[in-house]
Coordinates of C-alpha atoms in Angstrom, one line a residue:
Chain A
M25 CA 23.0 -43.5 21.4
R26 CA 20.5 -40.9 22.5
G27 CA 19.5 -40.0 25.9
F28 CA 17.1 -37.4 27.6
G29 CA 17.2 -35.7 30.9
E30 CA 20.2 -35.3 33.3
G31 CA 21.9 -37.1 36.2
A32 CA 19.9 -39.7 37.9
L33 CA 16.9 -38.9 35.8
R34 CA 18.7 -39.4 32.6
S35 CA 17.2 -42.2 30.5
L36 CA 18.5 -43.6 27.2
A37 CA 15.9 -43.6 24.4
L38 CA 18.1 -45.4 22.0
R39 CA 21.2 -47.6 22.4
D40 CA 23.3 -49.8 20.2
V41 CA 20.9 -49.3 17.1
S42 CA 22.4 -50.0 13.8
I43 CA 20.3 -50.3 10.7
D44 CA 20.8 -49.8 6.9
L45 CA 17.8 -48.4 5.0
L46 CA 17.7 -49.1 1.3
A47 CA 16.7 -47.0 -1.6
G48 CA 13.5 -48.1 -3.4
Q49 CA 12.3 -49.8 -0.1
T50 CA 9.6 -49.0 2.2
T51 CA 10.6 -49.7 5.8
V52 CA 8.2 -49.8 8.6
L53 CA 9.5 -49.2 12.2
M54 CA 7.2 -50.6 14.7
G55 CA 7.3 -50.9 18.5
P56 CA 5.2 -50.0 21.6
S57 CA 4.8 -46.5 23.0
G58 CA 8.1 -45.1 24.4
S59 CA 10.3 -47.6 22.5
G60 CA 12.2 -44.8 20.9
K61 CA 10.7 -45.0 17.3
S62 CA 10.2 -41.4 16.9
T63 CA 13.6 -40.6 18.4
L64 CA 15.2 -42.9 15.9
L65 CA 13.3 -41.3 13.0
A66 CA 14.3 -37.8 14.2
I67 CA 18.0 -38.8 14.5
L68 CA 18.0 -40.6 11.0
A69 CA 16.2 -37.5 9.4
G70 CA 18.7 -35.0 10.9
L71 CA 16.1 -33.4 13.2
L72 CA 18.0 -34.5 16.4
R73 CA 21.6 -35.1 17.1
P74 CA 22.5 -38.4 18.8
D75 CA 24.7 -38.2 21.9
S76 CA 27.1 -40.6 20.2
G77 CA 27.1 -42.7 17.0
E78 CA 26.9 -42.0 13.4
V79 CA 24.3 -41.5 10.7
E80 CA 25.3 -41.6 7.1
A81 CA 22.9 -40.7 4.4
L82 CA 23.7 -40.5 0.7
G83 CA 27.4 -40.6 1.5
Q84 CA 27.3 -37.8 4.0
S85 CA 27.5 -37.8 7.8
V86 CA 24.4 -36.1 9.0
V87 CA 25.6 -36.1 12.6
H88 CA 28.7 -34.0 11.9
M89 CA 27.1 -31.5 9.6
T90 CA 26.5 -27.9 11.0
D91 CA 22.9 -26.9 11.6
T92 CA 22.9 -25.0 8.4
D93 CA 24.2 -27.8 6.4
R94 CA 21.6 -30.1 7.8
E95 CA 19.0 -27.6 6.9
V96 CA 20.2 -27.6 3.4
F97 CA 20.5 -31.5 3.4
R98 CA 16.8 -31.8 4.5
R99 CA 15.8 -29.2 2.1
R100 CA 17.4 -31.1 -0.8
H101 CA 16.7 -34.6 0.2
C102 CA 14.1 -35.1 2.9
G103 CA 10.3 -35.3 2.8
F104 CA 8.3 -35.5 6.0
V105 CA 4.7 -36.6 7.0
F106 CA 3.6 -36.2 10.6
Q107 CA 0.7 -37.6 12.5
G108 CA -1.1 -34.2 12.6
Y109 CA -1.8 -32.6 9.2
N110 CA -0.3 -29.3 10.3
L111 CA -1.8 -27.3 7.4
F112 CA -2.1 -23.6 7.4
P113 CA -5.7 -22.7 7.9
A114 CA -5.5 -19.8 5.5
L115 CA -4.0 -21.6 2.5
T116 CA -5.6 -23.8 -0.1
A117 CA -4.3 -27.3 -0.7
Q118 CA -2.3 -26.1 -3.7
Q119 CA -0.8 -23.3 -1.7
Q120 CA 0.2 -25.7 1.1
V121 CA 2.2 -27.6 -1.5
E122 CA 3.6 -24.8 -3.6
I123 CA 4.9 -22.9 -0.5
V124 CA 7.6 -25.7 -0.1
L125 CA 9.0 -25.1 -3.6
R126 CA 8.7 -21.2 -3.4
W127 CA 10.3 -20.9 0.1
G128 CA 12.6 -23.8 -0.2
E129 CA 13.9 -23.8 -3.7
G130 CA 13.0 -20.2 -4.8
V131 CA 10.9 -21.7 -7.6
G132 CA 8.8 -19.0 -9.5
A133 CA 5.1 -18.8 -8.7
R134 CA 3.9 -20.3 -12.1
E135 CA 6.2 -23.3 -11.9
A136 CA 5.5 -23.9 -8.2
A137 CA 1.8 -23.8 -8.9
Q138 CA 2.1 -26.3 -11.8
R139 CA 4.2 -28.8 -9.9
A140 CA 1.9 -28.5 -6.8
K141 CA -1.1 -29.2 -9.1
D142 CA 0.7 -32.2 -10.8
T143 CA 1.5 -33.7 -7.4
L144 CA -1.9 -33.1 -6.0
G145 CA -3.5 -34.6 -9.1
L146 CA -1.4 -37.7 -8.7
L147 CA -2.7 -38.1 -5.2
G148 CA -6.3 -37.8 -6.3
L149 CA -6.9 -34.3 -5.2
G150 CA -7.2 -32.8 -8.6
K151 CA -10.6 -31.4 -7.9
K152 CA -9.8 -30.3 -4.3
M153 CA -6.7 -28.2 -4.6
H154 CA -8.6 -24.9 -4.2
L155 CA -10.1 -25.9 -0.9
R156 CA -8.8 -24.9 2.5
P157 CA -8.1 -27.4 5.3
W158 CA -11.5 -27.0 7.0
Q159 CA -13.2 -27.9 3.7
L160 CA -11.3 -31.2 3.4
S161 CA -11.8 -34.5 5.2
G162 CA -9.1 -36.1 7.4
G163 CA -7.9 -38.4 4.7
E164 CA -7.7 -35.6 2.2
K165 CA -5.9 -33.4 4.6
Q166 CA -3.3 -36.1 5.1
R167 CA -2.9 -36.5 1.4
V168 CA -2.2 -32.8 1.1
A169 CA 0.4 -33.4 3.8
V170 CA 1.8 -36.2 1.8
A171 CA 1.9 -34.1 -1.4
R172 CA 3.7 -31.4 0.6
A173 CA 6.4 -34.0 1.6
L174 CA 6.7 -35.5 -1.9
V175 CA 6.4 -32.4 -4.2
K176 CA 10.2 -31.8 -4.4
K177 CA 10.7 -35.6 -5.1
P178 CA 12.9 -36.3 -2.0
T179 CA 15.3 -39.2 -1.9
L180 CA 14.6 -39.8 1.8
V181 CA 10.9 -39.9 3.0
F182 CA 10.1 -40.0 6.8
A183 CA 6.6 -40.5 8.1
D184 CA 5.7 -40.4 11.8
E185 CA 2.4 -42.2 12.5
P186 CA 1.0 -41.1 9.3
T187 CA -2.2 -43.2 9.7
A188 CA -2.8 -42.6 13.4
A189 CA -5.6 -40.0 12.8
L190 CA -7.3 -41.9 9.9
D191 CA -9.6 -44.8 9.4
W192 CA -7.9 -47.8 7.8
E193 CA -9.3 -47.0 4.4
H194 CA -7.7 -43.7 4.3
G195 CA -4.6 -44.8 6.2
E196 CA -4.0 -47.6 3.7
Q197 CA -4.1 -45.0 0.8
V198 CA -1.5 -42.8 2.6
V199 CA 0.8 -45.7 3.1
E200 CA 0.3 -46.8 -0.6
L201 CA 1.2 -43.2 -1.7
L202 CA 4.3 -43.2 0.3
R203 CA 5.2 -46.7 -1.0
E204 CA 4.9 -45.5 -4.6
S205 CA 7.5 -42.8 -4.1
A206 CA 9.9 -45.7 -3.1
T207 CA 9.0 -47.8 -6.1
K208 CA 8.6 -45.1 -8.7
E209 CA 11.0 -42.5 -7.5
N210 CA 13.6 -44.9 -6.0
A211 CA 13.2 -43.1 -2.6
T212 CA 14.1 -44.5 0.8
V213 CA 11.0 -44.5 2.8
L214 CA 10.8 -45.0 6.6
I215 CA 7.4 -45.1 8.3
V216 CA 7.1 -45.2 12.0
S217 CA 3.8 -46.8 13.2
H218 CA 2.4 -48.9 15.8
D219 CA -0.6 -50.1 13.5
P220 CA 0.2 -53.7 12.4
R221 CA -2.1 -53.3 9.3
V222 CA 0.7 -51.3 7.8
T223 CA 3.3 -54.1 7.7
P224 CA 1.9 -56.0 4.8
L225 CA 2.3 -52.9 2.6
A226 CA 6.1 -52.5 3.5
D227 CA 9.2 -54.2 2.1
R228 CA 10.7 -54.5 5.5
V229 CA 9.6 -54.3 9.1
L230 CA 11.9 -53.3 12.0
F231 CA 10.7 -53.7 15.6
L232 CA 12.1 -51.5 18.3
A233 CA 11.8 -52.2 22.0
D234 CA 13.4 -50.3 24.9
G235 CA 15.6 -48.4 22.5
K236 CA 17.0 -51.4 20.8
I237 CA 16.2 -53.2 17.4
S238 CA 14.5 -56.4 18.6
G239 CA 13.4 -57.7 15.1
D240 CA 14.1 -57.2 11.4
H241 CA 11.9 -58.9 8.9
S242 CA 11.5 -58.6 5.1
I243 CA 8.0 -58.8 3.7
V244 CA 7.3 -61.1 0.8
D245 CA 3.8 -61.3 -0.6
G246 CA 2.5 -59.5 2.4
M247 CA 4.0 -62.2 4.8
M248 CA 6.8 -61.4 7.3
E249 CA 10.1 -63.3 6.9
N250 CA 13.3 -63.1 9.1
L251 CA 16.1 -61.4 7.3
P252 CA 19.3 -63.4 7.1
S253 CA 21.6 -62.3 10.0
G254 CA 24.2 -60.9 7.6
A255 CA 21.9 -58.0 6.8
K256 CA 22.0 -56.8 10.4
E257 CA 25.1 -55.5 12.0
A258 CA 25.5 -53.7 15.2
H259 CA 27.6 -50.6 15.9
G260 CA 27.0 -47.1 17.4
Chain B
M27 CA 3.7 -11.8 0.3
I28 CA 0.5 -13.6 -0.8
Y29 CA 0.7 -16.2 2.0
A30 CA 1.1 -13.4 4.6
I31 CA -2.0 -11.6 3.1
L32 CA -4.1 -14.8 3.0
T33 CA -3.0 -15.5 6.6
I34 CA -4.2 -12.2 7.9
L35 CA -7.5 -12.1 5.8
N36 CA -8.3 -15.6 6.9
D37 CA -8.0 -14.8 10.6
K38 CA -8.9 -11.1 10.9
K39 CA -10.1 -11.4 14.4
R40 CA -6.8 -12.4 15.6
Y41 CA -5.0 -9.6 13.9
I42 CA -7.6 -6.8 14.5
A43 CA -6.0 -5.7 17.7
G44 CA -2.7 -5.0 16.1
I45 CA -4.3 -3.3 13.2
L46 CA -6.2 -1.0 15.5
A47 CA -3.1 -0.2 17.5
V48 CA -1.4 1.0 14.2
T49 CA -4.5 3.1 13.5
F50 CA -4.5 4.5 17.0
S51 CA -0.8 5.4 16.8
A52 CA -1.1 7.0 13.4
L53 CA -4.3 8.9 14.4
L54 CA -2.7 10.1 17.6
I55 CA 0.4 11.4 16.1
A56 CA -1.2 12.9 13.0
M57 CA -3.8 14.8 15.1
Q58 CA -1.5 16.0 17.7
V59 CA 1.1 17.4 15.2
G60 CA -1.7 18.7 13.0
L61 CA -3.3 20.6 15.9
L62 CA 0.0 21.9 17.1
I63 CA 1.2 23.1 13.8
G64 CA -2.2 24.7 13.1
L65 CA -2.0 26.5 16.5
I66 CA 1.5 27.6 16.1
G67 CA 0.9 28.5 12.4
V68 CA -1.3 31.4 13.8
V69 CA 1.8 33.1 14.9
S70 CA 2.7 33.7 11.2
V71 CA -0.8 34.7 10.1
P72 CA 0.5 38.3 9.3
I73 CA 3.3 36.8 7.2
V74 CA 1.0 34.5 5.3
N75 CA -1.7 37.2 4.8
S76 CA 1.0 39.6 3.5
S77 CA 2.1 39.9 -0.3
A78 CA 5.6 40.6 0.6
D79 CA 8.4 38.4 -0.8
I80 CA 10.9 39.8 1.6
W81 CA 10.7 40.7 5.4
V82 CA 13.3 43.0 7.0
T83 CA 13.5 42.8 10.8
F84 CA 15.4 44.3 13.7
P85 CA 18.6 42.0 13.9
D86 CA 17.9 38.5 14.9
T87 CA 14.1 38.9 15.5
P88 CA 13.1 35.3 16.5
A89 CA 9.4 35.5 15.5
C90 CA 6.8 37.7 13.8
D91 CA 5.2 38.8 17.1
L92 CA 8.5 39.7 18.7
G93 CA 9.7 42.5 16.3
R94 CA 11.3 45.6 17.6
P95 CA 11.2 49.1 16.2
M96 CA 13.7 49.9 13.5
P97 CA 14.2 53.0 11.3
S98 CA 11.4 53.2 8.7
Y99 CA 13.6 55.4 6.5
W100 CA 15.7 52.5 5.9
M101 CA 13.0 51.8 3.2
D102 CA 15.4 53.9 1.0
R103 CA 17.8 51.0 1.0
L104 CA 15.0 48.9 -0.5
W105 CA 13.9 51.4 -3.0
A106 CA 17.5 51.7 -4.0
N107 CA 17.6 48.1 -5.2
P108 CA 16.5 48.0 -8.8
E109 CA 15.0 44.6 -8.5
I110 CA 12.5 45.5 -5.9
S111 CA 9.1 46.8 -7.3
V112 CA 7.5 47.8 -4.0
A113 CA 8.8 48.6 -0.5
D114 CA 6.5 49.1 2.5
Q115 CA 6.4 49.1 6.1
Y116 CA 4.5 47.2 8.7
I117 CA 3.9 47.6 12.6
Q118 CA 3.1 45.0 15.2
G119 CA 3.2 44.9 19.0
F120 CA 1.3 43.9 22.1
R121 CA -1.0 46.0 23.9
Y122 CA -3.9 45.7 26.5
W123 CA -7.5 46.2 25.3
Q124 CA -9.7 47.5 28.1
T125 CA -13.4 47.0 27.7
D126 CA -16.2 49.1 29.2
T127 CA -16.6 46.5 32.0
G128 CA -12.9 46.9 32.9
K129 CA -11.7 43.7 31.5
N130 CA -8.1 43.7 30.3
E131 CA -7.2 41.6 27.3
L132 CA -3.8 41.2 25.6
V133 CA -4.1 42.1 21.9
V134 CA -1.7 42.0 19.0
L135 CA -1.9 45.5 17.3
I136 CA -0.9 45.6 13.8
G137 CA -0.5 48.8 11.7
V138 CA -0.7 48.4 8.0
N139 CA -0.3 50.8 4.9
L140 CA -3.9 51.1 3.5
D141 CA -2.9 52.1 0.0
D142 CA -3.7 49.9 -2.9
D143 CA -0.1 48.7 -3.3
S144 CA 0.2 47.8 0.4
L145 CA 2.3 44.8 1.0
G146 CA 1.0 44.4 4.7
P147 CA -1.4 41.7 5.8
V148 CA -4.4 43.4 4.2
A149 CA -5.7 40.5 2.2
Q150 CA -8.7 40.3 4.5
L151 CA -9.4 44.0 4.3
S152 CA -12.1 45.2 1.8
P153 CA -11.6 48.6 0.2
E154 CA -14.4 49.8 2.3
L155 CA -12.8 48.7 5.5
R156 CA -9.5 50.3 4.4
A157 CA -11.2 53.5 3.9
K158 CA -12.8 53.4 7.3
L159 CA -9.4 52.6 8.9
T160 CA -8.0 55.9 7.6
E161 CA -10.1 57.5 10.4
P162 CA -7.8 58.1 13.5
N163 CA -8.2 55.4 16.2
S164 CA -10.4 53.1 14.1
V165 CA -9.6 49.4 14.2
V166 CA -10.9 46.1 12.7
L167 CA -11.0 42.7 14.5
D168 CA -11.5 39.0 13.6
R169 CA -15.2 38.2 14.0
K170 CA -14.5 35.3 16.1
D171 CA -12.4 37.3 18.6
A172 CA -15.0 40.1 18.9
K173 CA -16.8 38.5 21.8
R174 CA -13.4 38.1 23.7
L175 CA -13.1 41.9 23.6
D176 CA -16.8 42.6 24.5
V177 CA -17.4 43.8 21.0
S178 CA -20.8 43.0 19.6
E179 CA -21.0 45.2 16.5
A180 CA -19.2 47.9 14.4
G181 CA -19.2 51.1 16.3
T182 CA -18.4 49.5 19.6
E183 CA -15.6 51.3 21.4
G184 CA -12.7 50.0 23.5
E185 CA -9.6 51.4 25.1
I186 CA -5.9 50.9 24.3
T187 CA -3.2 52.6 26.2
G188 CA -5.6 55.0 27.6
Q189 CA -6.9 56.0 24.2
T190 CA -10.4 55.2 22.9
V191 CA -10.5 53.1 19.8
R192 CA -13.6 52.4 17.7
V193 CA -14.2 49.1 15.9
V194 CA -15.2 49.9 12.4
G195 CA -15.7 46.3 11.0
F196 CA -14.7 42.7 11.0
V197 CA -12.6 40.3 9.1
N198 CA -12.4 36.5 9.0
N199 CA -9.5 34.1 9.2
M200 CA -7.3 36.4 11.4
K201 CA -7.9 34.6 14.8
G202 CA -5.0 35.2 17.1
I203 CA -3.4 32.6 19.5
T204 CA -1.6 34.9 22.1
G205 CA -4.3 37.6 21.8
P206 CA -6.8 38.8 19.1
F207 CA -5.3 40.7 16.1
V208 CA -6.4 44.3 16.1
V209 CA -5.8 45.9 12.6
A210 CA -5.2 49.7 12.4
S211 CA -3.6 52.1 10.0
L212 CA 0.1 52.9 10.4
P213 CA -0.5 56.3 12.1
T214 CA -3.0 54.9 14.5
A215 CA -0.8 51.9 15.3
R216 CA 2.2 54.1 16.0
K217 CA 0.2 56.3 18.3
L218 CA -1.2 53.4 20.3
L219 CA 2.1 51.6 20.5
M220 CA 3.9 55.0 21.2
M221 CA 6.3 54.5 18.3
R222 CA 8.1 57.4 16.7
D223 CA 6.9 58.5 13.1
D224 CA 10.3 57.4 11.7
Q225 CA 10.0 53.8 13.2
A226 CA 8.3 50.6 11.9
T227 CA 8.5 47.0 13.2
F228 CA 9.1 45.4 9.8
L229 CA 10.0 46.6 6.3
L230 CA 8.5 44.6 3.4
A231 CA 9.5 44.3 -0.2
K232 CA 8.2 42.8 -3.4
V233 CA 10.7 41.6 -6.0
K234 CA 10.0 42.1 -9.6
D235 CA 11.1 38.6 -10.7
P236 CA 10.0 35.9 -8.1
A237 CA 12.9 33.8 -9.2
R238 CA 15.4 36.4 -8.0
I239 CA 14.0 36.6 -4.4
D240 CA 17.0 34.7 -2.8
A241 CA 19.5 36.7 -4.7
V242 CA 17.9 40.0 -3.6
V243 CA 17.8 38.8 0.0
Q244 CA 21.5 38.1 -0.3
D245 CA 22.1 41.6 -1.6
L246 CA 20.1 43.3 1.1
R247 CA 21.9 41.2 3.8
Q248 CA 25.1 43.3 3.0
H249 CA 23.6 46.2 4.8
D250 CA 24.2 46.4 8.7
G251 CA 21.6 46.9 11.3
W252 CA 18.9 44.5 10.1
S253 CA 18.0 40.9 9.2
V254 CA 16.6 40.0 5.9
M255 CA 14.6 36.9 5.1
T256 CA 12.2 35.6 2.5
S257 CA 8.6 35.5 3.8
K258 CA 8.8 31.7 3.8
E259 CA 11.9 31.7 6.0
F260 CA 10.5 34.1 8.4
S261 CA 7.2 32.3 8.7
S262 CA 9.1 29.0 9.5
K263 CA 11.4 30.8 11.9
S264 CA 8.5 32.3 13.8
E265 CA 6.8 28.8 14.1
V266 CA 9.9 27.0 15.1
H267 CA 10.6 29.6 17.7
W268 CA 7.2 29.2 19.3
I269 CA 7.4 25.4 19.1
G270 CA 10.7 25.5 21.0
K271 CA 9.8 28.4 23.3
T272 CA 6.5 26.9 24.6
K273 CA 8.2 23.4 24.8
A274 CA 5.3 22.1 22.8
G275 CA 7.8 20.2 20.7
I276 CA 8.8 18.3 23.8
A277 CA 5.3 17.6 24.9
L278 CA 4.5 16.5 21.4
G279 CA 7.5 14.3 21.2
F280 CA 6.5 12.5 24.4
A281 CA 3.0 12.0 23.2
A282 CA 4.2 10.6 19.9
V283 CA 6.7 8.2 21.6
L284 CA 4.0 7.1 24.0
G285 CA 1.7 6.5 21.0
L286 CA 4.2 4.6 19.2
A287 CA 5.3 2.5 22.2
V288 CA 1.7 1.5 22.9
G289 CA 1.1 0.7 19.3
C290 CA 4.3 -1.2 19.0
S291 CA 3.7 -3.4 22.0
I292 CA 0.1 -4.3 21.1
T293 CA 1.1 -5.0 17.4
S294 CA 4.1 -7.1 18.6
Q295 CA 1.9 -9.1 21.0
T296 CA -0.7 -9.7 18.3
L297 CA 1.9 -10.9 15.9
Y298 CA 3.6 -13.0 18.5
A299 CA 0.2 -14.7 19.3
A300 CA -0.5 -15.3 15.6
I301 CA 2.8 -16.9 14.9
A302 CA 2.6 -18.9 18.0
A303 CA -0.8 -20.3 16.7
S304 CA 0.9 -21.5 13.5
I305 CA 4.0 -22.8 15.0
R306 CA 3.3 -26.4 14.1
E307 CA 2.8 -25.7 10.5
L308 CA 6.0 -23.6 10.4
A309 CA 7.8 -26.5 12.1
V310 CA 6.8 -28.8 9.3
L311 CA 8.3 -26.4 6.8
R312 CA 11.5 -26.2 9.1
A313 CA 11.6 -30.0 8.9
L314 CA 11.4 -29.8 5.1
G315 CA 14.5 -27.5 5.3
M316 CA 12.9 -24.1 4.7
P317 CA 15.5 -21.5 6.0
R318 CA 14.8 -19.5 9.1
W319 CA 15.1 -16.2 7.1
R320 CA 12.0 -17.2 5.2
M321 CA 10.0 -17.6 8.3
R322 CA 11.3 -14.2 9.6
L323 CA 10.3 -12.6 6.3
F324 CA 6.9 -14.2 6.6
V325 CA 6.4 -12.5 10.1
L326 CA 7.7 -9.1 8.8
Q327 CA 5.5 -9.2 5.8
Q328 CA 2.6 -9.8 8.2
A329 CA 3.8 -6.8 10.3
L330 CA 4.0 -4.7 7.2
I331 CA 0.4 -5.7 6.0
V332 CA -0.9 -5.0 9.6
G333 CA 0.7 -1.5 9.3
V334 CA -0.8 -0.8 5.9
I335 CA -4.3 -1.9 6.8
G336 CA -4.0 0.2 10.0
L337 CA -3.0 3.2 8.1
L338 CA -5.9 2.7 5.5
I339 CA -8.3 2.7 8.5
A340 CA -6.6 5.7 10.0
A341 CA -6.8 7.9 6.9
P342 CA -10.6 8.3 6.8
V343 CA -10.9 8.6 10.6
T344 CA -8.2 11.2 10.7
Y345 CA -10.0 13.1 7.9
G346 CA -13.3 12.9 9.8
L347 CA -11.7 14.1 13.0
L348 CA -9.8 16.9 11.3
T349 CA -13.1 18.2 9.9
L350 CA -14.7 18.0 13.3
V351 CA -12.0 19.9 15.1
R352 CA -11.9 22.5 12.5
S353 CA -15.6 23.0 12.8
L354 CA -15.0 23.6 16.4
G355 CA -12.7 26.5 15.5
T356 CA -9.3 25.1 15.8
Q357 CA -6.7 25.7 13.0
A358 CA -5.7 21.9 12.6
V359 CA -3.7 21.3 9.4
M360 CA -2.6 18.1 7.6
P361 CA 0.1 19.0 5.1
P362 CA 1.3 16.3 2.7
W363 CA 4.7 16.1 4.5
L364 CA 2.9 15.3 7.8
I365 CA 0.9 12.5 6.1
I366 CA 4.0 11.0 4.7
S367 CA 5.9 11.4 8.0
V368 CA 3.1 9.8 10.1
S369 CA 2.7 7.0 7.6
S370 CA 6.4 6.1 7.5
L371 CA 6.7 6.4 11.3
T372 CA 3.8 4.0 12.0
L373 CA 4.9 1.5 9.2
G374 CA 8.3 1.7 10.8
M375 CA 6.7 1.0 14.1
A376 CA 4.8 -1.9 12.8
L377 CA 8.0 -3.4 11.3
I378 CA 9.7 -3.0 14.7
A379 CA 6.8 -4.8 16.3
G380 CA 7.4 -7.5 13.7
L381 CA 11.1 -7.7 14.8
F382 CA 10.2 -8.0 18.4
S383 CA 7.7 -10.7 17.6
L384 CA 10.4 -12.8 15.7
R385 CA 11.3 -14.4 19.1
S386 CA 8.2 -16.5 18.6
L387 CA 9.9 -18.3 15.9
K388 CA 12.3 -19.8 18.4
G389 CA 9.7 -22.3 19.3
V390 CA 9.6 -23.6 15.8
E391 CA 11.3 -26.9 16.3
P392 CA 10.5 -29.9 13.9
A393 CA 11.5 -32.5 16.4
Q394 CA 8.5 -31.4 18.6
L395 CA 6.2 -32.7 15.8
L396 CA 7.3 -36.2 16.6
R397 CA 5.1 -37.9 19.2

């Protein structure tokens, strides 16, 4: 459970939500504005603490970790893509990516540069890695942001409205790239989106309304199917 | 460090205020201290211009211009020391110079031995001038001070203690701070200062082996009734005395603190605004688990670079200003220790500004990136 505000103004953003996210799967969390999607993502990713309830990831309780432990947990296991690109204006595409390795893992300059180049190359930015944000298109910038999230090969990948600022052609590319990290790296990928065009690319779609899970569907051949009720259990 | 450098180079306009604040602080402190030291340094001009290794003074004389008469026959004590090659005497005192127009001007009257082996401040005196000074009541002035005493050319007369003196020539680089230096022979100086023949203000000595100066000073200190110092010690003592006496040190301290405070607050605000502008980028890195200390280091690196660039700009500007004020007749100096101190002080200031601006990182919250 997670609420915001105090006293009579207090409103619950999430309640009685219970979900299991599986490794190797891309899950899309959908819902109208204010339904609590981003709050749920923040809690699952260890960016926010719920008022009550439990989040367990990779066998560890994220909720009960100290701030420092959660920071270490995120550093080791989590990748994030946000709606805005949030790239440093002064740094090249390659530097935006290598800074994660150098600051986070203390990787040496040469190795960090090589790994950043490899990741950007895989995302089709091989020829643009020396460009700064203002020299890149919106789609390219978001791919750099994806490279920044994936360069350390995270086991948990969270994306909050990653396609919102892009046309569908580029948006689809970005979702495909995130999906590949689930299939190739066996990562657990959670994408928050309100764009229905994203759903056929996912393995599973969750619907959230008024802070509660209102639907849970698996995607087979791009078509939505209801999950058997056994896959859903409620606690928290 | 490279990310901090790139960030500053990419957004020079944003950082320029902080950089110029560092430049301003460094310039202000360097020029003020340089001017003051130059000014106070004039006090020890006789010491600097003398070739003596050792200065013997009336007990506890605080500065070169505050000497008191002591027995000149104590030179025997100096001659008695086998390590001393030359012993000499030197006279200095304040007197009023009265011009034809009735103007009274305080002067520093100095009396020097005019022989070839003189240890007194005769470096500026040509053999010709020394010969002329042997005439009773003849004196020499610094050319820049001549106008102050209504002296236009050699041969002009003035009056000291009711006695007429005649200017026989001019020297350079002996400009006084309290009053013009008036150079005379020992007998003339004694007469004008009403000093007995067996008195002098200072006794001077040259040591055969320069490496033994300190040891000879220690030996001479065993005698009662005088103070003995190396010329360097006496020169510093004189300058420190005047810095304290005139309270110039306090004024300077205030000016320096003010310069640093202004520089620090502007630099800090500049860095604060710069970090606030990249708060979302830093928040992504926080979400990815980058530790806070990395962000702090990033801010402090920027502070250091702002400091270094500010100093690099300050260096040529200070040099230019120094040349300008010297051409205007001041004695501003810029010794290496001052350059090093000002650089360290302003870099320290920039780092403290960086520490102050660290509070901008409190706003770096990854959860705020979620919409």
